[in-house]
Amino acid sequence: MKFVRYGLAGNERPGVIDAAGNIRDLSAYTDDINGAALAAGLIDKVASLNLEMLPLVSENQRLGSPIAEPSKIVCIGLNYVDHALEGGRAIPDEPVLFMKSTTSITGPNDTILIPQNSIRTDWEIELGVVIAKDTHYVSEEHALSCVAGYVLANDISERDHQLRRGGEWTKGKSHDTFCPLGPWLVSQDELGDASDISLQLSVNNIQRQNGHTRDLIFSVAYSVSYISQFMTLRAGDIILTGTPAGVGQSIKPDPVFLHANDTMTMSATGLGQQTHVFANYRG
């Protein structure tokens, strides 16, 4: 199943994609696609429906984040060997964890805002994992039973704020619009093996990242289990699993960063595509 939330920002409605690629409205079955709905069995409920009998949604709808109001976004840094090496960092022995504010979430084609006075805004395509139920101290063996599905994500980062302003990384990761998600929340049975996903990102039609989840240092199952040893993951929470090589700050000899009017496109196997135009934050 592929779930979406469509409509104006702040007023999205729940939907599902039918076999023909059309959006069907789910409002008769759930108020929203969020942690409460996932914990109550939304995915199994919708799987039992005849989608062709649901109301057809008109075309050209804006898509929002396919998951609403997670309690947190937990991120894993340096989770690809090539990305760690391109930044001159050691390969981690354990997952490097940091948080990203939930106010950074935006839709898969929305404008992304460059923070005031930023000159080092960067990209990071990632596989996002959406949690299905409250999860604490889960074993790696059982971790995937706690996963509702997957989303295409971008851990957009302001590198000065992340690396040169003291503390850990959260302040460079949490600006408004810095976590585009979607277009779909894809259920586990629909996507298949999360270790077999190709990830591509281009800026202004120049390919910058071309990675694959088979190269993750810490797998999805291991990551869910590991994080659950330190905090309870709530239904609807999102884990960003890290980015492969090709981020702007590591381009040699001259790093490349994002500016107003740049266009970024990214896609992943089974998870769809995002396209964003960048604009300066105006306040």
mmCIF file of C-alpha atoms in Angstrom:
data_model
loop_
_atom_site.group_PDB
_atom_site.id
_atom_site.type_symbol
_atom_site.label_atom_id
_atom_site.label_comp_id
_atom_site.label_asym_id
_atom_site.label_seq_id
_atom_site.Cartn_x
_atom_site.Cartn_y
_atom_site.Cartn_z
ATOM 1 C CA MET A 1 0.000 0.000 0.000
ATOM 2 C CA LYS A 2 1.058 3.561 -0.723
ATOM 3 C CA PHE A 3 -0.446 6.152 1.606
ATOM 4 C CA VAL A 4 -0.516 9.902 0.983
ATOM 5 C CA ARG A 5 -1.796 13.066 2.593
ATOM 6 C CA TYR A 6 -3.095 15.580 0.098
ATOM 7 C CA GLY A 7 -4.383 19.144 0.154
ATOM 8 C CA LEU A 8 -3.271 22.543 1.381
ATOM 9 C CA ALA A 9 -0.563 22.684 4.033
ATOM 10 C CA GLY A 10 -2.119 22.210 7.445
ATOM 11 C CA ASN A 11 -5.358 20.849 5.986
ATOM 12 C CA GLU A 12 -4.235 17.603 4.388
ATOM 13 C CA ARG A 13 -6.610 14.670 3.997
ATOM 14 C CA PRO A 14 -5.667 10.973 4.106
ATOM 15 C CA GLY A 15 -5.458 9.004 0.883
ATOM 16 C CA VAL A 16 -4.172 5.824 -0.699
ATOM 17 C CA ILE A 17 -2.821 5.150 -4.193
ATOM 18 C CA ASP A 18 -4.818 2.672 -6.284
ATOM 19 C CA ALA A 19 -3.481 0.254 -8.919
ATOM 20 C CA ALA A 20 -3.795 2.900 -11.637
ATOM 21 C CA GLY A 21 -1.800 5.452 -9.642
ATOM 22 C CA ASN A 22 -4.791 7.565 -8.645
ATOM 23 C CA ILE A 23 -5.386 8.973 -5.169
ATOM 24 C CA ARG A 24 -8.408 7.540 -3.358
ATOM 25 C CA ASP A 25 -9.791 9.343 -0.323
ATOM 26 C CA LEU A 26 -9.565 7.532 3.040
ATOM 27 C CA SER A 27 -11.476 10.044 5.152
ATOM 28 C CA ALA A 28 -14.284 7.552 5.821
ATOM 29 C CA TYR A 29 -11.784 5.240 7.523
ATOM 30 C CA THR A 30 -9.355 7.540 9.316
ATOM 31 C CA ASP A 31 -9.068 11.203 10.243
ATOM 32 C CA ASP A 32 -5.397 11.266 9.319
ATOM 33 C CA ILE A 33 -2.335 9.126 8.687
ATOM 34 C CA ASN A 34 -0.536 9.431 11.992
ATOM 35 C CA GLY A 35 0.784 7.371 14.853
ATOM 36 C CA ALA A 36 -2.631 6.715 16.353
ATOM 37 C CA ALA A 37 -3.976 5.450 13.022
ATOM 38 C CA LEU A 38 -0.969 3.204 12.449
ATOM 39 C CA ALA A 39 -1.166 1.775 15.971
ATOM 40 C CA ALA A 40 -4.871 1.053 15.423
ATOM 41 C CA GLY A 41 -4.098 -1.081 12.372
ATOM 42 C CA LEU A 42 -4.721 1.334 9.505
ATOM 43 C CA ILE A 43 -2.499 -0.537 7.053
ATOM 44 C CA ASP A 44 -4.267 -3.879 7.554
ATOM 45 C CA LYS A 45 -7.656 -2.168 7.461
ATOM 46 C CA VAL A 46 -6.968 -0.500 4.128
ATOM 47 C CA ALA A 47 -5.462 -3.697 2.708
ATOM 48 C CA SER A 48 -8.860 -5.342 3.144
ATOM 49 C CA LEU A 49 -10.690 -2.645 1.143
ATOM 50 C CA ASN A 50 -11.567 -2.528 -2.531
ATOM 51 C CA LEU A 51 -9.750 0.689 -3.365
ATOM 52 C CA GLU A 52 -11.780 1.185 -6.543
ATOM 53 C CA MET A 53 -14.841 1.778 -4.361
ATOM 54 C CA LEU A 54 -13.242 4.700 -2.524
ATOM 55 C CA PRO A 55 -13.855 8.279 -3.694
ATOM 56 C CA LEU A 56 -11.492 9.332 -6.480
ATOM 57 C CA VAL A 57 -9.488 12.461 -5.721
ATOM 58 C CA SER A 58 -9.061 15.069 -8.446
ATOM 59 C CA GLU A 59 -5.669 15.357 -10.101
ATOM 60 C CA ASN A 60 -2.947 17.930 -9.420
ATOM 61 C CA GLN A 61 -3.355 17.891 -5.664
ATOM 62 C CA ARG A 62 -0.523 19.132 -3.472
ATOM 63 C CA LEU A 63 0.985 16.301 -1.457
ATOM 64 C CA GLY A 64 2.036 16.830 2.140
ATOM 65 C CA SER A 65 4.209 14.648 4.301
ATOM 66 C CA PRO A 66 2.615 11.179 4.197
ATOM 67 C CA ILE A 67 2.855 10.871 7.973
ATOM 68 C CA ALA A 68 1.432 13.513 10.310
ATOM 69 C CA GLU A 69 2.782 14.751 13.640
ATOM 70 C CA PRO A 70 5.416 12.192 14.651
ATOM 71 C CA SER A 71 6.559 12.631 18.226
ATOM 72 C CA LYS A 72 10.184 12.699 17.052
ATOM 73 C CA ILE A 73 12.605 12.274 14.181
ATOM 74 C CA VAL A 74 15.674 10.235 15.111
ATOM 75 C CA CYS A 75 18.608 10.397 12.690
ATOM 76 C CA ILE A 76 21.644 8.195 12.178
ATOM 77 C CA GLY A 77 24.821 9.924 11.053
ATOM 78 C CA LEU A 78 27.737 8.466 9.111
ATOM 79 C CA ASN A 79 25.823 5.268 8.280
ATOM 80 C CA TYR A 80 27.500 4.711 4.899
ATOM 81 C CA VAL A 81 31.239 4.004 4.718
ATOM 82 C CA ASP A 82 31.708 6.200 1.649
ATOM 83 C CA HIS A 83 29.978 9.167 3.312
ATOM 84 C CA ALA A 84 32.059 8.858 6.478
ATOM 85 C CA LEU A 85 35.260 8.661 4.455
ATOM 86 C CA GLU A 86 34.416 11.602 2.189
ATOM 87 C CA GLY A 87 34.074 13.743 5.313
ATOM 88 C CA GLY A 88 37.327 12.484 6.816
ATOM 89 C CA ARG A 89 35.608 10.737 9.705
ATOM 90 C CA ALA A 90 36.188 7.337 11.286
ATOM 91 C CA ILE A 91 33.783 4.487 10.559
ATOM 92 C CA PRO A 92 31.500 4.391 13.635
ATOM 93 C CA ASP A 93 31.431 1.332 15.888
ATOM 94 C CA GLU A 94 27.878 2.167 16.962
ATOM 95 C CA PRO A 95 25.160 4.269 15.313
ATOM 96 C CA VAL A 96 25.689 8.008 15.688
ATOM 97 C CA LEU A 97 22.344 9.426 16.832
ATOM 98 C CA PHE A 98 20.972 12.952 16.711
ATOM 99 C CA MET A 99 17.514 14.515 16.556
ATOM 100 C CA LYS A 100 15.779 16.640 13.949
ATOM 101 C CA SER A 101 12.884 18.907 14.920
ATOM 102 C CA THR A 102 9.435 17.805 13.781
ATOM 103 C CA THR A 103 8.804 21.410 12.663
ATOM 104 C CA SER A 104 11.288 20.758 9.836
ATOM 105 C CA ILE A 105 8.836 18.400 8.077
ATOM 106 C CA THR A 106 7.460 19.505 4.717
ATOM 107 C CA GLY A 107 5.883 17.953 1.634
ATOM 108 C CA PRO A 108 7.671 16.144 -1.201
ATOM 109 C CA ASN A 109 7.445 19.034 -3.671
ATOM 110 C CA ASP A 110 7.220 22.073 -1.410
ATOM 111 C CA THR A 111 9.611 25.014 -1.575
ATOM 112 C CA ILE A 112 12.601 24.592 0.738
ATOM 113 C CA LEU A 113 13.695 27.689 2.631
ATOM 114 C CA ILE A 114 17.347 28.610 3.017
ATOM 115 C CA PRO A 115 17.872 30.044 6.525
ATOM 116 C CA GLN A 116 18.770 33.671 7.061
ATOM 117 C CA ASN A 117 22.438 34.378 6.262
ATOM 118 C CA SER A 118 23.099 30.761 5.312
ATOM 119 C CA ILE A 119 25.870 30.067 2.808
ATOM 120 C CA ARG A 120 26.303 26.331 3.481
ATOM 121 C CA THR A 121 22.896 24.672 3.063
ATOM 122 C CA ASP A 122 23.435 21.082 1.896
ATOM 123 C CA TRP A 123 21.512 17.971 0.819
ATOM 124 C CA GLU A 124 21.343 14.382 2.146
ATOM 125 C CA ILE A 125 19.017 11.856 0.491
ATOM 126 C CA GLU A 126 17.923 9.142 2.935
ATOM 127 C CA LEU A 127 15.675 6.149 3.503
ATOM 128 C CA GLY A 128 13.136 7.006 6.210
ATOM 129 C CA VAL A 129 11.607 4.350 8.456
ATOM 130 C CA VAL A 130 8.164 4.888 10.008
ATOM 131 C CA ILE A 131 7.391 3.099 13.277
ATOM 132 C CA ALA A 132 4.138 1.111 13.546
ATOM 133 C CA LYS A 133 3.721 0.780 17.309
ATOM 134 C CA ASP A 134 5.318 1.833 20.548
ATOM 135 C CA THR A 135 8.709 0.141 20.630
ATOM 136 C CA HIS A 136 11.134 -0.212 23.536
ATOM 137 C CA TYR A 137 13.973 -2.719 24.003
ATOM 138 C CA VAL A 138 13.041 -4.652 20.869
ATOM 139 C CA SER A 139 15.504 -7.263 19.621
ATOM 140 C CA GLU A 140 17.024 -7.009 16.160
ATOM 141 C CA GLU A 141 15.225 -10.254 15.320
ATOM 142 C CA HIS A 142 11.812 -8.695 15.993
ATOM 143 C CA ALA A 143 12.548 -5.089 15.035
ATOM 144 C CA LEU A 144 10.950 -5.161 11.589
ATOM 145 C CA SER A 145 7.629 -6.164 13.143
ATOM 146 C CA CYS A 146 7.636 -2.654 14.626
ATOM 147 C CA VAL A 147 7.996 -0.943 11.229
ATOM 148 C CA ALA A 148 4.922 0.354 9.403
ATOM 149 C CA GLY A 149 6.732 1.288 6.215
ATOM 150 C CA TYR A 150 9.197 3.566 4.519
ATOM 151 C CA VAL A 151 9.446 7.066 3.066
ATOM 152 C CA LEU A 152 11.854 8.950 0.858
ATOM 153 C CA ALA A 153 13.479 11.665 2.964
ATOM 154 C CA ASN A 154 16.124 14.370 2.858
ATOM 155 C CA ASP A 155 18.120 15.407 5.906
ATOM 156 C CA ILE A 156 18.821 18.923 4.648
ATOM 157 C CA SER A 157 21.595 20.499 6.700
ATOM 158 C CA GLU A 158 23.041 23.943 7.313
ATOM 159 C CA ARG A 159 26.691 22.996 7.766
ATOM 160 C CA ASP A 160 27.825 26.109 9.651
ATOM 161 C CA HIS A 161 25.051 25.638 12.195
ATOM 162 C CA GLN A 162 25.723 21.897 12.362
ATOM 163 C CA LEU A 163 29.515 21.948 12.684
ATOM 164 C CA ARG A 164 30.683 25.444 13.623
ATOM 165 C CA ARG A 165 28.149 26.729 16.135
ATOM 166 C CA GLY A 166 28.918 24.463 19.102
ATOM 167 C CA GLY A 167 27.090 21.493 20.598
ATOM 168 C CA GLU A 168 25.914 18.571 18.503
ATOM 169 C CA TRP A 169 24.234 18.511 15.095
ATOM 170 C CA THR A 170 20.555 19.212 15.782
ATOM 171 C CA LYS A 171 20.671 22.989 15.294
ATOM 172 C CA GLY A 172 21.952 22.601 11.728
ATOM 173 C CA LYS A 173 19.305 20.009 10.883
ATOM 174 C CA SER A 174 16.086 21.502 12.237
ATOM 175 C CA HIS A 175 15.270 24.613 10.217
ATOM 176 C CA ASP A 176 11.766 24.855 8.790
ATOM 177 C CA THR A 177 11.337 22.752 5.593
ATOM 178 C CA PHE A 178 14.592 20.832 6.249
ATOM 179 C CA CYS A 179 12.859 17.419 6.313
ATOM 180 C CA PRO A 180 10.874 16.825 3.114
ATOM 181 C CA LEU A 181 9.083 13.461 3.231
ATOM 182 C CA GLY A 182 7.189 11.464 0.625
ATOM 183 C CA PRO A 183 5.465 11.367 -1.748
ATOM 184 C CA TRP A 184 4.248 8.119 -0.189
ATOM 185 C CA LEU A 185 4.388 6.099 2.991
ATOM 186 C CA VAL A 186 5.012 2.661 1.471
ATOM 187 C CA SER A 187 4.060 -0.357 3.579
ATOM 188 C CA GLN A 188 6.656 -3.061 4.222
ATOM 189 C CA ASP A 189 4.868 -5.656 2.113
ATOM 190 C CA GLU A 190 4.651 -3.216 -0.803
ATOM 191 C CA LEU A 191 8.307 -2.153 -0.731
ATOM 192 C CA GLY A 192 9.954 -5.494 0.009
ATOM 193 C CA ASP A 193 13.585 -5.637 1.072
ATOM 194 C CA ALA A 194 14.748 -2.315 2.521
ATOM 195 C CA SER A 195 18.360 -3.319 1.838
ATOM 196 C CA ASP A 196 17.709 -3.262 -1.921
ATOM 197 C CA ILE A 197 16.894 0.404 -2.574
ATOM 198 C CA SER A 198 18.753 2.647 -4.977
ATOM 199 C CA LEU A 199 18.968 6.351 -4.036
ATOM 200 C CA GLN A 200 19.656 9.193 -6.495
ATOM 201 C CA LEU A 201 19.789 12.959 -6.010
ATOM 202 C CA SER A 202 20.449 15.722 -8.542
ATOM 203 C CA VAL A 203 20.861 19.479 -8.152
ATOM 204 C CA ASN A 204 20.219 21.628 -11.228
ATOM 205 C CA ASN A 205 20.238 18.444 -13.344
ATOM 206 C CA ILE A 206 23.703 17.394 -12.131
ATOM 207 C CA GLN A 207 23.713 14.073 -10.306
ATOM 208 C CA ARG A 208 25.277 14.498 -6.880
ATOM 209 C CA GLN A 209 24.341 11.289 -5.028
ATOM 210 C CA ASN A 210 23.966 7.740 -6.325
ATOM 211 C CA GLY A 211 23.848 5.278 -3.443
ATOM 212 C CA HIS A 212 22.270 2.018 -2.370
ATOM 213 C CA THR A 213 20.923 0.813 0.966
ATOM 214 C CA ARG A 214 22.902 -2.439 0.671
ATOM 215 C CA ASP A 215 25.840 -0.264 1.755
ATOM 216 C CA LEU A 216 24.307 0.784 5.072
ATOM 217 C CA ILE A 217 26.692 0.117 7.937
ATOM 218 C CA PHE A 218 23.797 -0.497 10.331
ATOM 219 C CA SER A 219 20.704 -2.143 8.830
ATOM 220 C CA VAL A 220 17.138 -1.011 9.398
ATOM 221 C CA ALA A 221 16.481 -3.854 11.836
ATOM 222 C CA TYR A 222 19.671 -3.183 13.778
ATOM 223 C CA SER A 223 18.975 0.561 13.863
ATOM 224 C CA VAL A 224 15.413 0.186 15.163
ATOM 225 C CA SER A 225 16.603 -2.230 17.848
ATOM 226 C CA TYR A 226 19.563 -0.039 18.796
ATOM 227 C CA ILE A 227 17.571 3.190 19.110
ATOM 228 C CA SER A 228 14.911 1.406 21.178
ATOM 229 C CA GLN A 229 17.531 0.662 23.817
ATOM 230 C CA PHE A 230 17.800 4.385 24.547
ATOM 231 C CA MET A 231 14.241 5.698 24.076
ATOM 232 C CA THR A 232 10.715 4.554 23.384
ATOM 233 C CA LEU A 233 9.868 4.891 19.722
ATOM 234 C CA ARG A 234 6.227 5.906 19.370
ATOM 235 C CA ALA A 235 3.931 4.853 16.554
ATOM 236 C CA GLY A 236 4.430 7.333 13.721
ATOM 237 C CA ASP A 237 7.987 8.250 14.707
ATOM 238 C CA ILE A 238 10.515 8.501 11.886
ATOM 239 C CA ILE A 239 14.072 7.216 11.697
ATOM 240 C CA LEU A 240 16.344 8.707 9.035
ATOM 241 C CA THR A 241 18.922 6.050 8.258
ATOM 242 C CA GLY A 242 21.788 8.148 6.905
ATOM 243 C CA THR A 243 23.036 9.377 3.552
ATOM 244 C CA PRO A 244 25.496 7.953 1.017
ATOM 245 C CA ALA A 245 28.459 9.860 -0.408
ATOM 246 C CA GLY A 246 28.027 12.938 -2.566
ATOM 247 C CA VAL A 247 26.994 15.707 -0.182
ATOM 248 C CA GLY A 248 27.866 19.234 -1.207
ATOM 249 C CA GLN A 249 30.374 20.001 1.532
ATOM 250 C CA SER A 250 32.578 17.083 0.428
ATOM 251 C CA ILE A 251 32.811 17.990 -3.269
ATOM 252 C CA LYS A 252 36.441 18.679 -4.175
ATOM 253 C CA PRO A 253 38.218 20.905 -4.822
ATOM 254 C CA ASP A 254 35.364 23.339 -4.155
ATOM 255 C CA PRO A 255 32.304 22.452 -2.055
ATOM 256 C CA VAL A 256 28.888 23.120 -3.584
ATOM 257 C CA PHE A 257 25.969 24.461 -1.565
ATOM 258 C CA LEU A 258 22.344 25.331 -2.269
ATOM 259 C CA HIS A 259 21.084 28.773 -3.279
ATOM 260 C CA ALA A 260 17.772 30.433 -4.088
ATOM 261 C CA ASN A 261 16.239 29.165 -7.345
ATOM 262 C CA ASP A 262 18.249 25.929 -7.320
ATOM 263 C CA THR A 263 16.194 22.824 -8.139
ATOM 264 C CA MET A 264 16.765 19.504 -6.402
ATOM 265 C CA THR A 265 15.287 16.209 -7.576
ATOM 266 C CA MET A 266 15.625 12.890 -5.806
ATOM 267 C CA SER A 267 14.195 9.404 -6.159
ATOM 268 C CA ALA A 268 14.447 5.946 -4.636
ATOM 269 C CA THR A 269 13.397 2.474 -5.709
ATOM 270 C CA GLY A 270 9.730 1.980 -4.835
ATOM 271 C CA LEU A 271 9.509 5.229 -2.873
ATOM 272 C CA GLY A 272 8.793 7.746 -5.611
ATOM 273 C CA GLN A 273 10.341 11.110 -6.434
ATOM 274 C CA GLN A 274 10.633 14.571 -4.935
ATOM 275 C CA THR A 275 11.311 17.893 -6.666
ATOM 276 C CA HIS A 276 12.061 21.100 -4.772
ATOM 277 C CA VAL A 277 12.908 24.681 -5.613
ATOM 278 C CA PHE A 278 14.912 26.606 -3.018
ATOM 279 C CA ALA A 279 14.112 30.105 -1.814
ATOM 280 C CA ASN A 280 15.594 32.473 0.752
ATOM 281 C CA TYR A 281 13.754 32.691 4.067
ATOM 282 C CA ARG A 282 12.014 36.058 4.286
ATOM 283 C CA GLY A 283 10.476 35.934 7.767
#
